[in-house]
PDB file of C-alpha atoms in Angstrom:
ATOM      1  CA  UNK A  43      73.866 172.743-126.126  1.00  0.00           C
ATOM      2  CA  UNK A  44      71.239 169.525-125.912  1.00  0.00           C
ATOM      3  CA  UNK A  45      73.482 166.826-125.342  1.00  0.00           C
ATOM      4  CA  UNK A  46      72.750 165.656-128.884  1.00  0.00           C
ATOM      5  CA  UNK A  47      75.977 164.146-131.056  1.00  0.00           C
ATOM      6  CA  UNK A  48      78.027 167.491-132.548  1.00  0.00           C
ATOM      7  CA  UNK A  49      78.988 164.459-135.071  1.00  0.00           C
ATOM      8  CA  UNK A  50      75.945 163.727-136.076  1.00  0.00           C
ATOM      9  CA  UNK A  51      75.363 164.978-139.385  1.00  0.00           C
ATOM     10  CA  UNK A  52      71.750 166.074-139.334  1.00  0.00           C
ATOM     11  CA  UNK A  53      72.078 167.842-136.159  1.00  0.00           C
ATOM     12  CA  UNK A  54      71.662 172.028-137.148  1.00  0.00           C
ATOM     13  CA  UNK A  55      67.660 172.907-136.807  1.00  0.00           C
ATOM     14  CA  UNK A  56      67.062 169.205-135.268  1.00  0.00           C
ATOM     15  CA  UNK A  57      68.414 169.778-131.508  1.00  0.00           C
ATOM     16  CA  UNK A  58      64.391 170.706-130.973  1.00  0.00           C
ATOM     17  CA  UNK A  59      62.859 167.781-132.189  1.00  0.00           C
ATOM     18  CA  UNK A  60      65.534 165.601-130.597  1.00  0.00           C
ATOM     19  CA  UNK A  61      64.973 167.111-127.915  1.00  0.00           C
ATOM     20  CA  UNK A  62      60.872 166.073-127.909  1.00  0.00           C
ATOM     21  CA  UNK A  63      62.439 162.480-129.075  1.00  0.00           C
ATOM     22  CA  UNK A  64      64.262 162.074-124.650  1.00  0.00           C
ATOM     23  CA  UNK A  65      61.128 160.632-122.837  1.00  0.00           C
ATOM     24  CA  UNK A  66      59.880 158.302-125.505  1.00  0.00           C
ATOM     25  CA  UNK A  67      63.073 157.286-126.076  1.00  0.00           C
ATOM     26  CA  UNK A  68      63.966 156.652-122.563  1.00  0.00           C
ATOM     27  CA  UNK A  69      60.935 155.252-121.520  1.00  0.00           C
ATOM     28  CA  UNK A  70      61.377 152.864-124.142  1.00  0.00           C
ATOM     29  CA  UNK A  71      64.978 152.021-122.838  1.00  0.00           C
ATOM     30  CA  UNK A  72      63.406 151.316-119.743  1.00  0.00           C
ATOM     31  CA  UNK A  73      60.998 149.020-121.291  1.00  0.00           C
ATOM     32  CA  UNK A  74      63.884 147.616-122.568  1.00  0.00           C
ATOM     33  CA  UNK A  75      65.923 147.322-119.408  1.00  0.00           C
ATOM     34  CA  UNK A  76      62.868 146.193-117.312  1.00  0.00           C
ATOM     35  CA  UNK A  77      62.069 143.739-119.736  1.00  0.00           C
ATOM     36  CA  UNK A  78      65.917 141.883-118.882  1.00  0.00           C
ATOM     37  CA  UNK A  79      65.770 142.662-115.414  1.00  0.00           C
ATOM     38  CA  UNK A  80      62.146 140.277-115.430  1.00  0.00           C
ATOM     39  CA  UNK A  81      64.265 137.285-116.062  1.00  0.00           C
ATOM     40  CA  UNK A  82      67.426 138.388-113.428  1.00  0.00           C
ATOM     41  CA  UNK A  83      64.513 139.173-110.523  1.00  0.00           C
ATOM     42  CA  UNK A  84      62.359 135.960-111.755  1.00  0.00           C
ATOM     43  CA  UNK A  85      65.392 134.087-111.241  1.00  0.00           C
ATOM     44  CA  UNK A  86      66.173 135.668-107.559  1.00  0.00           C
ATOM     45  CA  UNK A  87      62.581 135.069-106.516  1.00  0.00           C
ATOM     46  CA  UNK A  88      62.959 133.490-103.029  1.00  0.00           C
ATOM     47  CA  UNK A  89      66.783 132.764-102.776  1.00  0.00           C
ATOM     48  CA  UNK A  90      66.898 135.195 -99.430  1.00  0.00           C
ATOM     49  CA  UNK A  91      64.636 133.052 -97.979  1.00  0.00           C
ATOM     50  CA  UNK A  92      67.021 129.773 -98.973  1.00  0.00           C
ATOM     51  CA  UNK A  93      68.216 127.184 -96.468  1.00  0.00           C
ATOM     52  CA  UNK A  94      71.491 127.633 -98.214  1.00  0.00           C
ATOM     53  CA  UNK A  95      72.233 130.527 -96.098  1.00  0.00           C
ATOM     54  CA  UNK A  96      71.310 128.704 -92.674  1.00  0.00           C
ATOM     55  CA  UNK A  97      73.662 125.602 -93.254  1.00  0.00           C
ATOM     56  CA  UNK A  98      74.849 124.131 -90.142  1.00  0.00           C
ATOM     57  CA  UNK A  99      78.737 124.659 -89.468  1.00  0.00           C
ATOM     58  CA  UNK A 100      79.408 121.168 -89.385  1.00  0.00           C
ATOM     59  CA  UNK A 101      78.056 120.547 -92.553  1.00  0.00           C
ATOM     60  CA  UNK A 102      79.989 120.115 -95.775  1.00  0.00           C
ATOM     61  CA  UNK A 103      80.285 123.381 -97.814  1.00  0.00           C
ATOM     62  CA  UNK A 104      81.439 123.584-101.630  1.00  0.00           C
ATOM     63  CA  UNK A 105      82.749 126.967-102.330  1.00  0.00           C
ATOM     64  CA  UNK A 106      81.427 126.216-105.728  1.00  0.00           C
ATOM     65  CA  UNK A 107      78.187 129.089-106.478  1.00  0.00           C
ATOM     66  CA  UNK A 108      74.876 128.260-106.643  1.00  0.00           C
ATOM     67  CA  UNK A 109      72.473 127.736-109.328  1.00  0.00           C
ATOM     68  CA  UNK A 110      70.870 131.205-109.348  1.00  0.00           C
ATOM     69  CA  UNK A 111      74.358 132.796-110.022  1.00  0.00           C
ATOM     70  CA  UNK A 112      75.477 130.770-112.735  1.00  0.00           C
ATOM     71  CA  UNK A 113      72.121 131.369-114.585  1.00  0.00           C
ATOM     72  CA  UNK A 114      72.529 134.499-114.331  1.00  0.00           C
ATOM     73  CA  UNK A 115      75.800 135.026-115.312  1.00  0.00           C
ATOM     74  CA  UNK A 116      75.367 132.883-117.679  1.00  0.00           C
ATOM     75  CA  UNK A 117      72.615 134.796-118.935  1.00  0.00           C
ATOM     76  CA  UNK A 118      74.809 137.856-118.505  1.00  0.00           C
ATOM     77  CA  UNK A 119      77.275 135.978-121.110  1.00  0.00           C
ATOM     78  CA  UNK A 120      75.133 135.971-123.672  1.00  0.00           C
ATOM     79  CA  UNK A 121      73.820 139.240-123.666  1.00  0.00           C
ATOM     80  CA  UNK A 122      76.847 140.631-126.071  1.00  0.00           C
ATOM     81  CA  UNK A 123      76.232 137.882-128.818  1.00  0.00           C
ATOM     82  CA  UNK A 124      72.246 138.437-128.210  1.00  0.00           C
ATOM     83  CA  UNK A 125      72.890 142.313-128.836  1.00  0.00           C
ATOM     84  CA  UNK A 126      75.195 142.186-131.466  1.00  0.00           C
ATOM     85  CA  UNK A 127      73.475 142.192-134.796  1.00  0.00           C
ATOM     86  CA  UNK A 128      71.829 145.438-133.438  1.00  0.00           C
ATOM     87  CA  UNK A 129      75.364 146.197-133.253  1.00  0.00           C
ATOM     88  CA  UNK A 130      77.311 145.384-135.540  1.00  0.00           C
ATOM     89  CA  UNK A 131      77.507 147.606-138.362  1.00  0.00           C
ATOM     90  CA  UNK A 132      76.918 151.269-138.150  1.00  0.00           C
ATOM     91  CA  UNK A 133      72.699 151.658-137.134  1.00  0.00           C
ATOM     92  CA  UNK A 134      72.635 156.144-137.034  1.00  0.00           C
ATOM     93  CA  UNK A 135      68.970 155.210-135.957  1.00  0.00           C
ATOM     94  CA  UNK A 136      69.996 153.213-132.849  1.00  0.00           C
ATOM     95  CA  UNK A 137      73.517 155.048-131.978  1.00  0.00           C
ATOM     96  CA  UNK A 138      71.177 158.469-132.209  1.00  0.00           C
ATOM     97  CA  UNK A 139      68.905 157.003-129.616  1.00  0.00           C
ATOM     98  CA  UNK A 140      70.985 155.645-127.434  1.00  0.00           C
ATOM     99  CA  UNK A 141      73.104 158.800-127.312  1.00  0.00           C
ATOM    100  CA  UNK A 142      69.762 160.334-125.937  1.00  0.00           C
ATOM    101  CA  UNK A 143      69.193 158.255-122.955  1.00  0.00           C
ATOM    102  CA  UNK A 144      69.702 159.062-119.725  1.00  0.00           C
ATOM    103  CA  UNK A 145      71.858 156.223-117.920  1.00  0.00           C
ATOM    104  CA  UNK A 146      72.037 158.030-114.798  1.00  0.00           C
ATOM    105  CA  UNK A 147      68.646 157.252-113.829  1.00  0.00           C
ATOM    106  CA  UNK A 148      69.682 153.372-113.402  1.00  0.00           C
ATOM    107  CA  UNK A 149      71.867 152.602-110.638  1.00  0.00           C
ATOM    108  CA  UNK A 150      75.586 152.821-110.437  1.00  0.00           C
ATOM    109  CA  UNK A 151      75.057 154.440-114.063  1.00  0.00           C
ATOM    110  CA  UNK A 152      78.061 157.792-113.846  1.00  0.00           C
ATOM    111  CA  UNK A 153      76.886 161.128-115.592  1.00  0.00           C
ATOM    112  CA  UNK A 154      79.692 160.969-118.375  1.00  0.00           C
ATOM    113  CA  UNK A 155      78.525 157.189-119.532  1.00  0.00           C
ATOM    114  CA  UNK A 156      78.302 157.670-123.391  1.00  0.00           C
ATOM    115  CA  UNK A 157      75.573 156.230-125.035  1.00  0.00           C
ATOM    116  CA  UNK A 158      76.355 152.806-127.001  1.00  0.00           C
ATOM    117  CA  UNK A 159      76.070 149.481-127.150  1.00  0.00           C
ATOM    118  CA  UNK A 160      78.850 148.617-123.611  1.00  0.00           C
ATOM    119  CA  UNK A 161      77.319 151.836-122.104  1.00  0.00           C
ATOM    120  CA  UNK A 162      73.249 149.816-122.067  1.00  0.00           C
ATOM    121  CA  UNK A 163      74.892 146.641-121.197  1.00  0.00           C
ATOM    122  CA  UNK A 164      76.792 147.942-118.591  1.00  0.00           C
ATOM    123  CA  UNK A 165      73.481 149.903-117.169  1.00  0.00           C
ATOM    124  CA  UNK A 166      71.849 145.817-117.659  1.00  0.00           C
ATOM    125  CA  UNK A 167      74.660 144.583-115.542  1.00  0.00           C
ATOM    126  CA  UNK A 168      74.933 147.396-113.012  1.00  0.00           C
ATOM    127  CA  UNK A 169      70.768 147.388-112.508  1.00  0.00           C
ATOM    128  CA  UNK A 170      71.187 143.291-111.784  1.00  0.00           C
ATOM    129  CA  UNK A 171      74.308 143.888-109.136  1.00  0.00           C
ATOM    130  CA  UNK A 172      72.107 146.658-107.420  1.00  0.00           C
ATOM    131  CA  UNK A 173      69.062 143.598-108.028  1.00  0.00           C
ATOM    132  CA  UNK A 174      71.426 141.046-106.181  1.00  0.00           C
ATOM    133  CA  UNK A 175      72.253 143.568-103.697  1.00  0.00           C
ATOM    134  CA  UNK A 176      68.688 143.959-102.656  1.00  0.00           C
ATOM    135  CA  UNK A 177      68.308 140.204-102.607  1.00  0.00           C
ATOM    136  CA  UNK A 178      70.905 139.989-100.263  1.00  0.00           C
ATOM    137  CA  UNK A 179      70.100 142.474 -97.477  1.00  0.00           C
ATOM    138  CA  UNK A 180      66.620 140.727 -97.364  1.00  0.00           C
ATOM    139  CA  UNK A 181      69.490 137.981 -95.748  1.00  0.00           C
ATOM    140  CA  UNK A 182      67.902 137.149 -92.485  1.00  0.00           C
ATOM    141  CA  UNK A 183      70.603 134.872 -90.956  1.00  0.00           C
ATOM    142  CA  UNK A 184      73.619 134.151 -92.051  1.00  0.00           C
ATOM    143  CA  UNK A 185      75.588 130.906 -90.698  1.00  0.00           C
ATOM    144  CA  UNK A 186      79.586 130.908 -91.136  1.00  0.00           C
ATOM    145  CA  UNK A 187      78.753 128.098 -94.202  1.00  0.00           C
ATOM    146  CA  UNK A 188      76.547 130.523 -95.226  1.00  0.00           C
ATOM    147  CA  UNK A 189      78.398 133.350 -95.603  1.00  0.00           C
ATOM    148  CA  UNK A 190      80.994 131.185 -97.011  1.00  0.00           C
ATOM    149  CA  UNK A 191      78.049 130.616 -99.831  1.00  0.00           C
ATOM    150  CA  UNK A 192      77.121 133.456-100.935  1.00  0.00           C
ATOM    151  CA  UNK A 193      81.218 134.606-100.648  1.00  0.00           C
ATOM    152  CA  UNK A 194      80.819 131.855-103.291  1.00  0.00           C
ATOM    153  CA  UNK A 195      78.648 133.764-105.351  1.00  0.00           C
ATOM    154  CA  UNK A 196      79.407 137.623-104.975  1.00  0.00           C
ATOM    155  CA  UNK A 197      82.959 136.274-106.352  1.00  0.00           C
ATOM    156  CA  UNK A 198      81.319 134.049-109.240  1.00  0.00           C
ATOM    157  CA  UNK A 199      78.907 137.119-110.404  1.00  0.00           C
ATOM    158  CA  UNK A 200      82.047 139.626-109.808  1.00  0.00           C
ATOM    159  CA  UNK A 201      84.404 137.324-112.461  1.00  0.00           C
ATOM    160  CA  UNK A 202      81.091 137.906-114.630  1.00  0.00           C
ATOM    161  CA  UNK A 203      81.285 141.077-114.624  1.00  0.00           C
ATOM    162  CA  UNK A 204      85.487 141.009-115.479  1.00  0.00           C
ATOM    163  CA  UNK A 205      84.022 139.012-118.176  1.00  0.00           C
ATOM    164  CA  UNK A 206      82.084 142.057-119.054  1.00  0.00           C
ATOM    165  CA  UNK A 207      84.840 144.921-118.487  1.00  0.00           C
ATOM    166  CA  UNK A 208      81.659 145.958-116.583  1.00  0.00           C
ATOM    167  CA  UNK A 209      83.136 148.145-113.582  1.00  0.00           C
ATOM    168  CA  UNK A 210      81.555 146.165-110.496  1.00  0.00           C
ATOM    169  CA  UNK A 211      78.975 148.354-108.134  1.00  0.00           C
ATOM    170  CA  UNK A 212      80.091 150.019-104.995  1.00  0.00           C
ATOM    171  CA  UNK A 213      77.527 148.170-103.817  1.00  0.00           C
ATOM    172  CA  UNK A 214      79.235 144.790-104.343  1.00  0.00           C
ATOM    173  CA  UNK A 215      82.550 146.441-103.787  1.00  0.00           C
ATOM    174  CA  UNK A 216      81.478 147.246-100.314  1.00  0.00           C
TER     175      UNK A 216
END
C-alpha cells in the first residue's frame, strides 16, 4: 500500500499519481514549517549569550520566564487560531496533502503520526522545542541563578505545550 488513506473516495487507480505528489507536498510542508520556525529562530537569536545565565548568586532572582520564551509561547498559542480557517470545515485537498506528509523528517515526530492539523501543529511545536534545546546547548556558562532562570523558562514552554496538548520532546524531558 502507498500509505494513502483507504477512505479517500478516488483512491482506486490514483495511487501512482498520489505517489508523484508526495515529494512536492513534503517540500511544501517543509517550507511552511521552516517559515514558522524562522520566527522562532529569530526570537532565539543571541539568547544563549544573555547575561541572565551568569547573574551573580547574590542577585535577586525572579522565577518569572524571560521575554524571549513568553513571546515564543504567545506565538505558539496563536497558531491554532490562525490555522482554524483551514481546518474548521472538511477540506479534502488539504486533508489529502497532509496524509502524504512524512512528519518523521522532523525532530521528535513518531512514525505512526496521522496526517492532520494536530500532526502539523505537533510538528511545529516539536521543531520549536528542538530549536530551544539547540539554543540551551549553546549556553557556555550558567550560574546558580541562571540555572533557576533556565528552569523557569523551560517550565513555561512545557506548560504551553501542555495547553496545546503536544507531548514534550524527550530532549526537554531529559
